[in-house]
Amino acid sequence: MADRTTPDTPADQAATTSGAATPADRAATASGAATTASPQQLAWNRRMAAAKKNWHVFLEDRTGVAGAIMLVVVILVAAFAPLIADRSLLDVTQNLDQPRYAPPSVEHPLGTDNHGRELWARLVWGARVSLIVGLAATAMSMIIGTIMGMAAGHFSGIVGGVIMRIIDFFLVLPSLLLAIVLSSVLERGVLTIVIAIGVTSWAGTARIVRAQTLSAESRLYIERARVLGAGHWHIIRTHLLPAVMPLVLANTTLTVGSAIIAESTLAFLGLGDTTEQSWGTMLKNAMDVSAATSGYWWYILTPGVAIVAVVLAFTLVGRAIETIANPTLRSR
């Protein structure tokens, strides 16, 4: 029988003579590297492969990509607002010579308001407050909802029952009414609006997370971890949180639009920060001067279209992420 360590081909013999690695040596080296990889490295490789796959799936969704492009544009405009529009354009005392209620034209692209201020400048600066409130309130809502939802689904008995009753209480309570009360009691400001929206809009997320947690609790690896002596914190952090995060992420992008609408509603009702520009404040100012009945349509249309466009963009991105988290939706 021939010795298997002897190179079989002239090329292998030449490579062996010159000291170069043969194909068999390279295969053995790769196999050895794979077997010596740490579990953390293998887990990281799997996550990166899944992330690349999900990214390609997202790029195939044209509406999701269109929404993402719109959001990137709005975020860039909000971030570079001081460079795009000087803050002096918002100062009433420095615009006394500007025409009031000027319709859209070359000189005034989006028209002017009742104080002669350019609406495009107010729109640019208003994007900052609307996005900050929307994102911050959504983050607060997602954190509270995720914690309460996982706790309600994981714990049983009295603890789980009490948490579920708290969630039910916030579900039946009108969130807008509670936000109005909080905004009226607390000191007016952007932080107050964030707290008012975040505290009143987490119950729906908690309900969804609880359902996903109950589904994950019935899986065998959770039972195995419990039998091996894993505690509540280990199960929640290691097993339940990764199981619910895709659903939470998809729900987050959909909730941002609702938070922006809630901020605009509170500002429209006069409960926002009057010292800051926001799209809801622009609508409130337009209502105060009866722009709808006076023919100043651009005063209402400008912030209204901006709100609709941003909410639509977040919705499109949220739907695309939802199809990644739930592949069964791709065929619908």
XYZ file of C-alpha atoms in Angstrom:
332
model
C 0.000 0.000 0.000
C 1.331 3.437 -0.945
C 2.348 5.826 1.834
C -0.429 8.501 2.117
C 2.053 11.130 3.335
C 3.886 11.052 -0.007
C 2.753 13.736 -2.507
C 0.636 12.171 -5.222
C 1.290 14.576 -8.088
C 4.427 16.204 -9.531
C 3.034 19.622 -8.528
C 2.692 18.490 -4.918
C 6.206 17.015 -5.015
C 7.591 20.297 -6.345
C 5.692 22.292 -3.718
C 7.006 20.008 -0.996
C 10.563 20.313 -2.276
C 10.366 24.125 -2.405
C 8.710 24.390 1.024
C 5.372 25.765 -0.268
C 2.063 24.544 1.185
C 0.221 21.916 -0.822
C -3.597 21.944 -1.251
C -3.839 19.184 1.342
C -1.767 21.238 3.784
C -3.919 24.327 3.222
C -7.113 22.326 3.795
C -5.685 20.855 6.970
C -4.652 24.321 8.176
C -8.128 25.775 7.511
C -9.761 22.837 9.250
C -7.489 23.295 12.242
C -8.239 27.030 12.398
C -11.961 26.308 12.338
C -11.688 23.778 15.113
C -9.580 26.118 17.278
C -11.966 29.087 16.927
C -13.497 30.138 20.224
C -17.247 29.852 20.825
C -17.427 33.649 21.042
C -15.783 33.960 17.612
C -18.154 31.397 16.107
C -21.149 33.227 17.586
C -19.817 36.532 16.232
C -19.377 35.022 12.763
C -22.949 33.737 12.814
C -24.270 37.140 13.842
C -22.307 38.895 11.091
C -23.566 36.420 8.501
C -27.152 36.945 9.672
C -26.674 40.728 9.612
C -25.397 40.631 6.021
C -28.308 38.439 4.984
C -30.827 40.776 6.644
C -29.176 43.792 5.009
C -29.572 42.236 1.570
C -33.220 41.442 2.345
C -33.760 45.069 3.379
C -32.168 46.362 0.171
C -34.608 44.253 -1.840
C -37.521 46.174 -0.289
C -37.752 49.294 -2.468
C -40.254 51.072 -0.243
C -38.079 50.477 2.814
C -35.017 51.852 1.010
C -37.009 54.898 -0.121
C -38.125 55.522 3.455
C -34.541 55.136 4.718
C -33.292 57.679 2.159
C -35.972 60.149 3.255
C -34.990 59.694 6.897
C -31.296 60.180 6.148
C -32.070 63.441 4.351
C -34.250 64.735 7.212
C -31.671 63.728 9.840
C -28.880 65.475 7.928
C -31.002 68.620 7.566
C -31.762 68.602 11.301
C -28.127 67.962 12.243
C -26.766 70.769 10.052
C -29.611 73.230 10.683
C -27.268 76.025 11.926
C -25.330 75.800 8.652
C -28.407 75.641 6.425
C -30.458 78.401 8.052
C -29.010 81.074 10.308
C -30.858 81.389 13.596
C -31.378 85.108 12.948
C -34.026 84.098 10.410
C -36.186 83.001 13.356
C -35.820 86.278 15.259
C -38.938 88.398 14.894
C -37.062 91.632 15.633
C -34.673 91.049 12.722
C -37.407 90.395 10.175
C -39.479 93.546 10.566
C -38.757 94.601 6.986
C -39.876 91.267 5.536
C -43.374 90.954 4.025
C -45.938 89.088 6.092
C -47.901 86.170 4.674
C -45.843 86.235 1.491
C -46.835 83.309 -0.746
C -44.209 80.867 -2.054
C -41.966 82.500 -4.653
C -38.370 82.586 -5.804
C -37.509 85.054 -3.058
C -39.511 83.176 -0.432
C -39.426 79.457 -1.410
C -42.051 78.302 1.106
C -43.581 81.665 1.963
C -43.464 83.643 5.202
C -45.514 83.610 8.391
C -47.373 86.343 10.243
C -44.095 87.812 11.502
C -42.292 87.760 8.147
C -40.134 84.766 9.043
C -39.177 82.297 6.321
C -41.155 79.086 6.678
C -38.331 77.000 5.223
C -36.037 78.197 8.032
C -38.656 77.310 10.654
C -39.123 73.945 8.946
C -35.391 73.177 9.120
C -35.076 74.106 12.789
C -38.378 72.431 13.644
C -37.050 69.114 12.334
C -34.619 69.051 15.263
C -37.238 69.175 18.001
C -39.648 66.845 16.223
C -36.984 64.181 15.644
C -35.464 64.514 19.115
C -38.852 64.189 20.787
C -39.897 61.333 18.519
C -36.722 59.308 19.004
C -36.287 60.012 22.729
C -39.930 59.318 23.588
C -39.845 56.123 21.533
C -36.655 54.975 23.265
C -38.258 55.539 26.669
C -41.419 53.760 25.574
C -39.480 50.777 24.171
C -37.327 50.386 27.281
C -40.286 50.479 29.663
C -42.433 48.278 27.423
C -39.693 45.691 26.885
C -38.895 45.388 30.597
C -42.535 45.189 31.655
C -43.462 42.811 28.828
C -40.636 40.362 29.542
C -41.362 40.488 33.270
C -45.071 39.813 32.695
C -44.308 36.878 30.410
C -41.492 35.351 32.456
C -42.779 35.603 35.997
C -45.887 33.718 37.037
C -48.155 33.860 40.048
C -48.803 37.077 41.925
C -45.850 38.978 40.419
C -46.879 38.272 36.843
C -50.518 39.019 37.617
C -49.731 42.406 39.184
C -47.502 43.429 36.271
C -50.194 42.393 33.786
C -52.825 44.440 35.601
C -50.549 47.501 35.413
C -50.166 46.968 31.673
C -53.936 46.608 31.258
C -54.478 49.836 33.195
C -52.237 51.813 30.841
C -53.811 50.121 27.825
C -57.327 51.299 28.661
C -56.181 54.753 29.771
C -56.357 57.332 26.935
C -52.693 58.031 26.248
C -53.284 61.460 24.710
C -55.401 62.563 27.675
C -52.718 61.428 30.133
C -50.034 63.169 28.077
C -52.060 66.390 28.133
C -52.399 66.157 31.914
C -48.679 65.538 32.403
C -47.743 68.375 30.049
C -50.073 70.715 31.942
C -48.782 69.769 35.410
C -45.049 69.618 34.679
C -42.893 72.524 33.590
C -43.146 73.170 29.874
C -40.216 72.030 27.788
C -38.949 69.397 25.394
C -38.096 67.028 28.261
C -41.653 67.273 29.592
C -43.079 66.284 26.200
C -40.652 63.361 25.968
C -41.692 62.117 29.415
C -45.385 62.638 28.715
C -45.266 60.642 25.464
C -42.851 57.966 26.684
C -44.722 57.224 29.909
C -48.093 56.933 28.188
C -47.217 54.877 25.090
C -45.345 51.817 26.378
C -48.305 49.536 27.160
C -48.835 48.401 23.561
C -45.187 47.410 23.262
C -45.372 45.554 26.581
C -48.340 43.528 25.355
C -46.487 42.487 22.185
C -43.280 41.659 24.064
C -45.219 39.596 26.606
C -46.716 37.457 23.839
C -43.281 36.892 22.302
C -41.827 36.078 25.735
C -44.509 33.468 26.405
C -43.707 31.885 23.029
C -39.985 31.787 23.852
C -40.622 30.397 27.350
C -42.165 27.255 25.837
C -39.017 26.342 23.906
C -36.785 23.501 25.026
C -33.587 25.483 25.490
C -35.314 27.649 28.106
C -36.453 24.543 29.965
C -32.948 23.093 29.725
C -31.415 26.286 31.125
C -33.915 26.286 33.985
C -33.174 22.629 34.818
C -29.440 23.336 34.817
C -29.994 25.939 37.531
C -30.067 29.191 35.542
C -31.608 32.090 37.451
C -34.234 34.571 36.301
C -31.705 37.245 35.352
C -29.605 34.795 33.305
C -32.643 33.507 31.391
C -33.980 36.996 30.702
C -30.619 38.454 29.641
C -29.230 35.476 27.711
C -32.298 33.854 26.152
C -35.421 36.027 26.292
C -33.935 39.404 25.352
C -32.355 38.162 22.080
C -35.639 36.428 21.250
C -37.759 39.594 21.570
C -35.289 42.180 20.222
C -36.140 41.746 16.493
C -39.802 42.373 17.282
C -38.932 45.342 19.509
C -36.748 46.853 16.784
C -39.482 46.535 14.186
C -42.033 48.042 16.567
C -39.661 50.894 17.426
C -39.559 52.323 13.921
C -43.350 52.210 13.748
C -43.689 53.925 17.141
C -41.456 56.869 16.201
C -44.087 58.107 13.760
C -46.763 57.976 16.450
C -44.484 59.874 18.843
C -43.894 62.628 16.266
C -47.641 62.957 15.727
C -48.169 63.080 19.515
C -45.564 65.848 19.842
C -47.229 67.805 17.062
C -50.602 67.344 18.749
C -49.357 68.602 22.113
C -47.632 71.574 20.484
C -50.763 72.283 18.443
C -52.766 72.380 21.695
C -50.342 74.933 23.112
C -48.625 72.527 25.528
C -45.233 72.551 23.807
C -42.173 74.677 24.398
C -42.939 78.068 22.867
C -39.246 79.017 22.860
C -38.344 76.171 20.474
C -39.340 75.664 16.864
C -41.235 72.492 15.998
C -43.626 71.445 13.280
C -46.474 71.247 15.777
C -45.720 74.810 16.909
C -45.911 75.962 13.293
C -49.388 74.425 13.003
C -50.373 76.077 16.279
C -49.237 79.488 14.996
C -51.135 78.932 11.749
C -54.309 78.142 13.696
C -53.900 81.248 15.876
C -53.979 83.515 12.808
C -56.771 81.531 11.069
C -54.521 80.645 8.154
C -56.974 78.052 6.825
C -59.832 80.527 6.429
C -57.658 83.484 5.417
C -56.170 81.821 2.350
C -52.657 81.322 3.741
C -52.573 77.700 2.665
C -48.767 77.493 2.612
C -48.658 78.233 6.337
C -50.505 74.984 7.061
C -49.322 72.872 4.151
C -45.579 73.231 4.874
C -45.469 71.660 8.368
C -48.308 69.288 7.529
C -46.476 67.765 4.563
C -43.269 67.508 6.608
C -45.038 65.570 9.373
C -46.736 63.230 6.896
C -43.484 62.616 4.992
C -41.425 61.747 8.081
C -44.138 59.535 9.583
C -44.506 57.754 6.235
C -40.740 57.242 6.023
C -40.585 55.690 9.490
C -43.560 53.486 8.627
C -41.935 52.225 5.414
C -38.689 51.425 7.216
C -40.623 49.765 10.032
C -42.549 47.549 7.631
C -39.308 46.511 5.925
C -37.706 45.605 9.253
C -40.868 43.784 10.265
C -40.589 41.525 7.218
C -37.027 40.692 8.271
C -38.109 39.834 11.804
C -41.109 37.852 10.507
C -40.241 36.218 7.135
C -43.834 34.976 6.686
C -44.845 38.556 5.792
C -42.612 38.674 2.690
C -45.123 36.817 0.519
C -48.019 39.117 1.432
